[in-house]
Each structure stands twice: as structure tokens, then as C-alpha cells.
GROMACS .gro file of C-alpha atoms in nm:
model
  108
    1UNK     CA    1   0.000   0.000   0.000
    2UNK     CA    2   0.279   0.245   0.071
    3UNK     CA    3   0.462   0.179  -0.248
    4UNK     CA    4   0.103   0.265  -0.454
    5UNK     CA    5   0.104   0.573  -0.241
    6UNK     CA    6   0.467   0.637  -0.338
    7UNK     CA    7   0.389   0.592  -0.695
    8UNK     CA    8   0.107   0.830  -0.661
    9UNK     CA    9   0.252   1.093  -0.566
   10UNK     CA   10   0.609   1.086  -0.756
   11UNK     CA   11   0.352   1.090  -1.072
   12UNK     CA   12   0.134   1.359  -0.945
   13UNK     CA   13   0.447   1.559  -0.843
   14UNK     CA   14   0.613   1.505  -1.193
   15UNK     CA   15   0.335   1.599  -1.351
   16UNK     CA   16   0.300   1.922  -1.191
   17UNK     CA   17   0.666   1.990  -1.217
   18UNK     CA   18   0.642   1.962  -1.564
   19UNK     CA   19   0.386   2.197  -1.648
   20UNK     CA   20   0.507   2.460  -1.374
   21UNK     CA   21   0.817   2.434  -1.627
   22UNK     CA   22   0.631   2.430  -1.952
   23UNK     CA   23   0.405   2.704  -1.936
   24UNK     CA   24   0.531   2.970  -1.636
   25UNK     CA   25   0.897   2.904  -1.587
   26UNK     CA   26   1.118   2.988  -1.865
   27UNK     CA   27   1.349   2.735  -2.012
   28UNK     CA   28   1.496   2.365  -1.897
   29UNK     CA   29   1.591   2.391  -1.567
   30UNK     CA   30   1.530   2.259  -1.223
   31UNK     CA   31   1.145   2.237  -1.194
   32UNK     CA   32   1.152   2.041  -1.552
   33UNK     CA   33   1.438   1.755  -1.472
   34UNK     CA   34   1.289   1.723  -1.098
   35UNK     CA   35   0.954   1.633  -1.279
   36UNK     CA   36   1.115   1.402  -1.569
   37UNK     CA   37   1.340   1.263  -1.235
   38UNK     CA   38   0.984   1.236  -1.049
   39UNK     CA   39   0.791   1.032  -1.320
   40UNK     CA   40   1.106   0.835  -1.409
   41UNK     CA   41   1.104   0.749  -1.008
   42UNK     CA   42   0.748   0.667  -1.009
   43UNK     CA   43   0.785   0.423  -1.294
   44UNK     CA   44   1.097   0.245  -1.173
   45UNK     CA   45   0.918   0.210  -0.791
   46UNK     CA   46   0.654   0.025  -0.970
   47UNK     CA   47   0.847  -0.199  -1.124
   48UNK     CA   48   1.059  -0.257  -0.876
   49UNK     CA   49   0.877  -0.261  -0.542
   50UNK     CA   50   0.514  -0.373  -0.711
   51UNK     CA   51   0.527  -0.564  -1.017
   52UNK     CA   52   0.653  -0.558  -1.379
   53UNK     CA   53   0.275  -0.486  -1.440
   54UNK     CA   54   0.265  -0.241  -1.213
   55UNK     CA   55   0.533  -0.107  -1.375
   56UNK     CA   56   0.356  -0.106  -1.744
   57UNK     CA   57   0.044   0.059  -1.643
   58UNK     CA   58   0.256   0.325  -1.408
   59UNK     CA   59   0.431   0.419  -1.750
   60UNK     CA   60   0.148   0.438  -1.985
   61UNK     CA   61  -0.049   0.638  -1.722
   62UNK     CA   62   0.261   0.899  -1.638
   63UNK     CA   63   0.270   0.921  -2.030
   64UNK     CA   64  -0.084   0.999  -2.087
   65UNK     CA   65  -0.143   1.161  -1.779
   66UNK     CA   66   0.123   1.450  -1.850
   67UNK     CA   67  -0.027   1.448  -2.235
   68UNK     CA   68  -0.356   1.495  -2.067
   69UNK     CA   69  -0.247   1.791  -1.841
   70UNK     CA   70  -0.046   1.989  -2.113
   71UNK     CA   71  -0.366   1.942  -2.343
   72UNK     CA   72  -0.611   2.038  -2.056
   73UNK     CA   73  -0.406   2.351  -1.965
   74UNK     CA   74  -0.375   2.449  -2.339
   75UNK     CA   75  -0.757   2.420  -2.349
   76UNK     CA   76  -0.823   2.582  -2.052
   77UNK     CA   77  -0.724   2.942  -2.166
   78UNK     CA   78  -0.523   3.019  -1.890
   79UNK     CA   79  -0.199   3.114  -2.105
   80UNK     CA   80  -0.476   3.393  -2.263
   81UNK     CA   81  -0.447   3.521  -1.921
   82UNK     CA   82  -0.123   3.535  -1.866
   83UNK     CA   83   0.001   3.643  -2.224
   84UNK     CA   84   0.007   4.040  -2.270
   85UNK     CA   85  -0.271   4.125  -2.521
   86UNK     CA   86  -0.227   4.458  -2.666
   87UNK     CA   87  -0.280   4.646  -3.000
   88UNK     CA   88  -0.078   4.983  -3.112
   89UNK     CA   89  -0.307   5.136  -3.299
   90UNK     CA   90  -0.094   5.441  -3.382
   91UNK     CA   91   0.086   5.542  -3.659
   92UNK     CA   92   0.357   5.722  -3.776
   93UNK     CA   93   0.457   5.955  -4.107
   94UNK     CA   94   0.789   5.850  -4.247
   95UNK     CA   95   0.996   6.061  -4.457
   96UNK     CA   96   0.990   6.004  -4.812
   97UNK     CA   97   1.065   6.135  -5.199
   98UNK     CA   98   0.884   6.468  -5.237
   99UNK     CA   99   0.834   6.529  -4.867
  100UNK     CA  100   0.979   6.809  -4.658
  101UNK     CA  101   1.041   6.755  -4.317
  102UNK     CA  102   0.880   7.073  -4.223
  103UNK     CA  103   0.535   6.951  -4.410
  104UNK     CA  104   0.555   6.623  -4.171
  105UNK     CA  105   0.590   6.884  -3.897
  106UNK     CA  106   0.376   7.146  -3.932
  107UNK     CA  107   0.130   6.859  -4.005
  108UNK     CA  108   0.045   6.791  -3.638
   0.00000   0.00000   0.00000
């Protein structure tokens, strides 16, 4: 029973770890190798404290279940939220052939 428990939460903790590093921490760094560490611990507890079919359905589930949370999150429209969403609407007169600076200005 402890060893499901352990499993449990090394995927659960992975999982999160990854997508704390995917969508709000910049780059590969320590959140994103202590989840990949974390799933890849989960995976070989199961095989080796449970059972070699423990073990198979530990690894299909940490591989669909991080597919499932990258997909849900993307779906979710949180990174709408947290992406800046502006629009410059202004414009501005360039100088070209046939124009006089002092046309541009006295323009305003």
C-alpha cells in the first residue's frame, strides 16, 4: 500500500513539475528535470517494489497523464491570461521622396 502511495505521488508531483516548467517558468531547468526525475522514479518504484505490471500501467499512465495535463491547460485558456494582449493602434509619417520635413511637422 505504501509503495502505490509512493507511486502516486512521484507521478502527481512530476506531472506538476512539468507543467510549472512548460508554461510559467522559462526554459529547462530545475522544476523540468525534478519532474522528468519524479515520473522516471514513479515508474521504476513500480516496477521494482510492485510488479513488472505495475510497472507497465505506471508508465502508460505517467505518459498519458502529462499528455492529458499539457492538453487540458492548453484548453483551458489560462496562457490567454497570462500572455500580454495589446494592440498599437498608432501610426507614424515617415519621410519620403517629395516630402519636406517641415510639411511632416507642421502637419500635427
Amino acid at each position: 500500500m505504501m509503495n502505490i502511495l509512493l507511486v502516486v505521488l512521484l507521478t502527481l508531483v512530476g506531472v506538476a513539475m512539468l507543467l510549472l516548467e512548460l508554461f510559467l517558468l522559462p526554459g529547462f531547468g530545475i522544476a523540468g528535470i525534478s519532474g522528468f526525475a519524479s515520473l522516471v522514479g514513479a515508474v521504476v518504484v513500480a516496477y521494482i517494489k510492485i510488479s513488472a505490471m505495475a510497472g507497465h500501467i505506471t508508465l502508460a499512465a505517467c505518459v498519458l497523464l502529462s499528455a492529458l495535463a499539457v492538453y487540458g491547460f492548453l484548453r483551458s485558456h489560462a496562457l490567454e491570461k497570462m500572455a500580454l494582449d495589446t494592440t498599437i493602434d498608432g501610426t507614424v509619417d515617415l519621410a519620403a521622396p517629395g516630402k519636406k520635413m517641415d510639411e511632416m511637422q507642421n502637419k500635427e
